[in-house]
Amino acid sequence: MLIPTPTSFLLPFIVAFSALTLAAPSPPTPRRTLAGISVTDTPVARAAQAYAQQHCSPGTYQHVMRTWLFGVFILSHNTTLASRIDLEVHALGLILHDLATHHSLDAPFVSLDRRFEVDSAVAAADFIRAYDPKGKDWPSWRIQKVWDGIALHAEPSIALHKEADVFAIYWGNELEFSFGRQGGERMGVTEEEYERVHKEFPSPEEGGGGGGGGILGFVAWYSLCKPESTYNTWMQPYGELLVEGYSAVGHRVLDLSLAAAGLNVSELGKRRWMPEVQGESWSLYRLEDDEYEL
Ligand SMILES: *[C@@H]1O[C@H](CO)[C@@H](O)[C@H](O)[C@H]1NC(C)=O
Ligand SMILES: *[C@@H]1O[C@H](CO)[C@@H](O)[C@H](O)[C@H]1NC(C)=O
């Protein structure tokens, strides 16, 4: 008969316990209360707030702080999501997500050609690496989550299918834009909580200081001054709608793939097509004259 020694008896528990402690991100301990909710208050979270305050306009600073608090309220209503979140990644991903939104080509972090989400993601990653040059607390995979969250904060078709941190950063920012329109409850966040956030970090219109403006003016500037950064992004249709002389033609994925196949947009556009799939093959069927092409 096999009598377990104390160590072999305990081993499964020890293994299970260490797996648990390894799997769960160690919870950052310092906290403070903002808008009536407890938030992460670690040194890096504080440094990120100071950095955002230094580099964003007052109106943008208030905006990013609101998105962080919306994010924290979302987590408070969704324990499944909260259990999968790295709270410092969450804080930095929201607080630093608009570092590159000054509407000037001379502003820090603003490139001539990259979309502003990428400029902001690059700036945030640089901030973290400067804060922790040896990567002791911030190994590259952790910085990567902040980068992804910021770069994808306006791309739900990807962000909502990535890691929980990226998903949650997307939603924190989304509530800033959808709540006013839809009212009621959003991702569990109530109107009363929404009001508390706005009271803590008011918008320029609410007396929070700084400039502001609607999304249309925000986007139109990019279409006018950094058009390359808008092609094939969510901004492109805004440019087409709002900005005289703006045209993505020649830069679209469509143009590039047709050119690679030696085809011509104006010629193709004259006909009506229907896609057809047969087994492993697909093709375009030309409606007018019953012919297969392509
Ligand atoms: C909670 O978060 C998960 C993602 O972890 C999401 O799939 C789910 O829809 C959320 N639940 C609610 C009620 O929002
Ligand atoms: C497309 O092809 C037509 C003739 O087939 C030609 O007249 C036209 O200039 C071409 N357009 C472009 C953009 O190449």
mmCIF file of N, CA, C and O in Angstrom, residues 198-232:
data_model
loop_
_atom_site.group_PDB
_atom_site.id
_atom_site.type_symbol
_atom_site.label_atom_id
_atom_site.label_comp_id
_atom_site.label_asym_id
_atom_site.label_seq_id
_atom_site.Cartn_x
_atom_site.Cartn_y
_atom_site.Cartn_z
ATOM 1 N N HIS A 198 -18.690 62.509 -15.023
ATOM 2 C CA HIS A 198 -18.657 63.837 -15.642
ATOM 3 C C HIS A 198 -18.475 64.943 -14.610
ATOM 4 O O HIS A 198 -17.932 66.001 -14.913
ATOM 5 N N LYS A 199 -18.943 64.699 -13.389
ATOM 6 C CA LYS A 199 -18.773 65.695 -12.337
ATOM 7 C C LYS A 199 -17.301 65.747 -11.909
ATOM 8 O O LYS A 199 -16.747 66.812 -11.665
ATOM 9 N N GLU A 200 -16.670 64.583 -11.874
ATOM 10 C CA GLU A 200 -15.256 64.503 -11.459
ATOM 11 C C GLU A 200 -14.348 65.096 -12.547
ATOM 12 O O GLU A 200 -13.394 65.806 -12.244
ATOM 13 N N PHE A 201 -14.650 64.793 -13.802
ATOM 14 C CA PHE A 201 -13.815 65.278 -14.911
ATOM 15 C C PHE A 201 -14.714 65.891 -15.977
ATOM 16 O O PHE A 201 -14.985 65.275 -17.008
ATOM 17 N N PRO A 202 -15.180 67.128 -15.737
ATOM 18 C CA PRO A 202 -16.145 67.724 -16.671
ATOM 19 C C PRO A 202 -15.532 68.021 -18.037
ATOM 20 O O PRO A 202 -14.330 68.275 -18.150
ATOM 21 N N SER A 203 -16.363 67.958 -19.058
ATOM 22 C CA SER A 203 -15.950 68.310 -20.421
ATOM 23 C C SER A 203 -15.837 69.839 -20.502
ATOM 24 O O SER A 203 -16.315 70.546 -19.618
ATOM 25 N N PRO A 204 -15.222 70.367 -21.570
ATOM 26 C CA PRO A 204 -15.149 71.829 -21.718
ATOM 27 C C PRO A 204 -16.540 72.468 -21.642
ATOM 28 O O PRO A 204 -16.714 73.509 -21.002
ATOM 29 N N GLU A 205 -17.528 71.825 -22.255
ATOM 30 C CA GLU A 205 -18.897 72.372 -22.252
ATOM 31 C C GLU A 205 -19.478 72.401 -20.843
ATOM 32 O O GLU A 205 -20.357 73.194 -20.537
ATOM 33 N N GLU A 206 -18.985 71.506 -19.989
ATOM 34 C CA GLU A 206 -19.493 71.450 -18.618
ATOM 35 C C GLU A 206 -18.634 72.286 -17.670
ATOM 36 O O GLU A 206 -18.721 72.150 -16.454
ATOM 37 N N GLY A 207 -17.732 73.096 -18.239
ATOM 38 C CA GLY A 207 -16.901 73.960 -17.403
ATOM 39 C C GLY A 207 -15.584 73.322 -17.010
ATOM 40 O O GLY A 207 -14.896 73.796 -16.105
ATOM 41 N N GLY A 208 -15.216 72.230 -17.689
ATOM 42 C CA GLY A 208 -13.977 71.535 -17.348
ATOM 43 C C GLY A 208 -12.722 72.230 -17.860
ATOM 44 O O GLY A 208 -11.616 71.805 -17.569
ATOM 45 N N GLY A 209 -12.905 73.280 -18.648
ATOM 46 C CA GLY A 209 -11.742 73.998 -19.170
ATOM 47 C C GLY A 209 -11.210 73.346 -20.431
ATOM 48 O O GLY A 209 -11.524 72.202 -20.750
ATOM 49 N N GLY A 210 -10.416 74.122 -21.149
ATOM 50 C CA GLY A 210 -9.806 73.599 -22.363
ATOM 51 C C GLY A 210 -10.735 73.710 -23.548
ATOM 52 O O GLY A 210 -11.915 74.060 -23.410
ATOM 53 N N GLY A 211 -10.181 73.413 -24.697
ATOM 54 C CA GLY A 211 -10.985 73.470 -25.915
ATOM 55 C C GLY A 211 -11.645 72.131 -26.139
ATOM 56 O O GLY A 211 -11.455 71.198 -25.376
ATOM 57 N N GLY A 212 -12.406 72.088 -27.165
ATOM 58 C CA GLY A 212 -13.056 70.810 -27.466
ATOM 59 C C GLY A 212 -13.620 70.883 -28.848
ATOM 60 O O GLY A 212 -13.109 71.605 -29.694
ATOM 61 N N GLY A 213 -14.670 70.170 -29.060
ATOM 62 C CA GLY A 213 -15.291 70.181 -30.374
ATOM 63 C C GLY A 213 -15.811 68.801 -30.668
ATOM 64 O O GLY A 213 -15.491 67.847 -29.954
ATOM 65 N N GLY A 214 -16.600 68.733 -31.699
ATOM 66 C CA GLY A 214 -17.238 67.459 -32.021
ATOM 67 C C GLY A 214 -16.304 66.557 -32.808
ATOM 68 O O GLY A 214 -15.224 66.959 -33.243
ATOM 69 N N ILE A 215 -16.768 65.352 -32.979
ATOM 70 C CA ILE A 215 -16.002 64.332 -33.692
ATOM 71 C C ILE A 215 -15.784 64.738 -35.153
ATOM 72 O O ILE A 215 -14.749 64.437 -35.742
ATOM 73 N N LEU A 216 -16.736 65.484 -35.755
ATOM 74 C CA LEU A 216 -16.604 65.815 -37.181
ATOM 75 C C LEU A 216 -15.397 66.716 -37.429
ATOM 76 O O LEU A 216 -14.599 66.465 -38.334
ATOM 77 N N GLY A 217 -15.249 67.752 -36.602
ATOM 78 C CA GLY A 217 -14.103 68.647 -36.752
ATOM 79 C C GLY A 217 -12.810 67.922 -36.441
ATOM 80 O O GLY A 217 -11.787 68.117 -37.101
ATOM 81 N N PHE A 218 -12.866 67.057 -35.424
ATOM 82 C CA PHE A 218 -11.695 66.274 -35.027
ATOM 83 C C PHE A 218 -11.179 65.471 -36.218
ATOM 84 O O PHE A 218 -9.999 65.499 -36.550
ATOM 85 N N VAL A 219 -12.087 64.774 -36.878
ATOM 86 C CA VAL A 219 -11.695 63.892 -37.975
ATOM 87 C C VAL A 219 -11.337 64.678 -39.230
ATOM 88 O O VAL A 219 -10.401 64.330 -39.949
ATOM 89 N N ALA A 220 -12.079 65.752 -39.484
ATOM 90 C CA ALA A 220 -11.853 66.512 -40.716
ATOM 91 C C ALA A 220 -10.409 67.017 -40.781
ATOM 92 O O ALA A 220 -9.804 67.050 -41.855
ATOM 93 N N TRP A 221 -9.847 67.382 -39.628
ATOM 94 C CA TRP A 221 -8.459 67.867 -39.614
ATOM 95 C C TRP A 221 -7.508 66.808 -40.161
ATOM 96 O O TRP A 221 -6.617 67.105 -40.956
ATOM 97 N N TYR A 222 -7.706 65.567 -39.752
ATOM 98 C CA TYR A 222 -6.814 64.494 -40.240
ATOM 99 C C TYR A 222 -6.975 64.309 -41.741
ATOM 100 O O TYR A 222 -6.000 64.109 -42.463
ATOM 101 N N SER A 223 -8.202 64.374 -42.216
ATOM 102 C CA SER A 223 -8.449 64.173 -43.650
ATOM 103 C C SER A 223 -7.799 65.289 -44.448
ATOM 104 O O SER A 223 -7.337 65.076 -45.565
ATOM 105 N N LEU A 224 -7.733 66.481 -43.857
ATOM 106 C CA LEU A 224 -7.155 67.623 -44.544
ATOM 107 C C LEU A 224 -5.625 67.645 -44.414
ATOM 108 O O LEU A 224 -4.916 67.845 -45.395
ATOM 109 N N CYS A 225 -5.122 67.437 -43.189
ATOM 110 C CA CYS A 225 -3.697 67.670 -42.918
ATOM 111 C C CYS A 225 -2.850 66.402 -42.884
ATOM 112 O O CYS A 225 -1.638 66.484 -43.032
ATOM 113 N N LYS A 226 -3.462 65.259 -42.612
ATOM 114 C CA LYS A 226 -2.709 63.997 -42.594
ATOM 115 C C LYS A 226 -3.485 62.952 -43.372
ATOM 116 O O LYS A 226 -3.823 61.892 -42.838
ATOM 117 N N PRO A 227 -3.809 63.259 -44.641
ATOM 118 C CA PRO A 227 -4.723 62.354 -45.358
ATOM 119 C C PRO A 227 -4.231 60.910 -45.423
ATOM 120 O O PRO A 227 -5.031 59.982 -45.315
ATOM 121 N N GLU A 228 -2.906 60.710 -45.557
ATOM 122 C CA GLU A 228 -2.417 59.311 -45.652
ATOM 123 C C GLU A 228 -2.804 58.496 -44.429
ATOM 124 O O GLU A 228 -2.918 57.274 -44.501
ATOM 125 N N SER A 229 -2.953 59.181 -43.283
ATOM 126 C CA SER A 229 -3.269 58.447 -42.056
ATOM 127 C C SER A 229 -4.730 57.995 -42.025
ATOM 128 O O SER A 229 -5.128 57.251 -41.137
ATOM 129 N N THR A 230 -5.519 58.461 -42.986
ATOM 130 C CA THR A 230 -6.957 58.164 -42.932
ATOM 131 C C THR A 230 -7.402 57.103 -43.945
ATOM 132 O O THR A 230 -8.465 56.523 -43.787
ATOM 133 N N TYR A 231 -6.577 56.879 -44.995
ATOM 134 C CA TYR A 231 -7.006 55.925 -46.024
ATOM 135 C C TYR A 231 -7.168 54.537 -45.420
ATOM 136 O O TYR A 231 -6.350 54.090 -44.626
ATOM 137 N N ASN A 232 -8.225 53.868 -45.821
ATOM 138 C CA ASN A 232 -8.512 52.502 -45.352
ATOM 139 C C ASN A 232 -8.764 52.431 -43.846
ATOM 140 O O ASN A 232 -8.562 51.388 -43.232
#
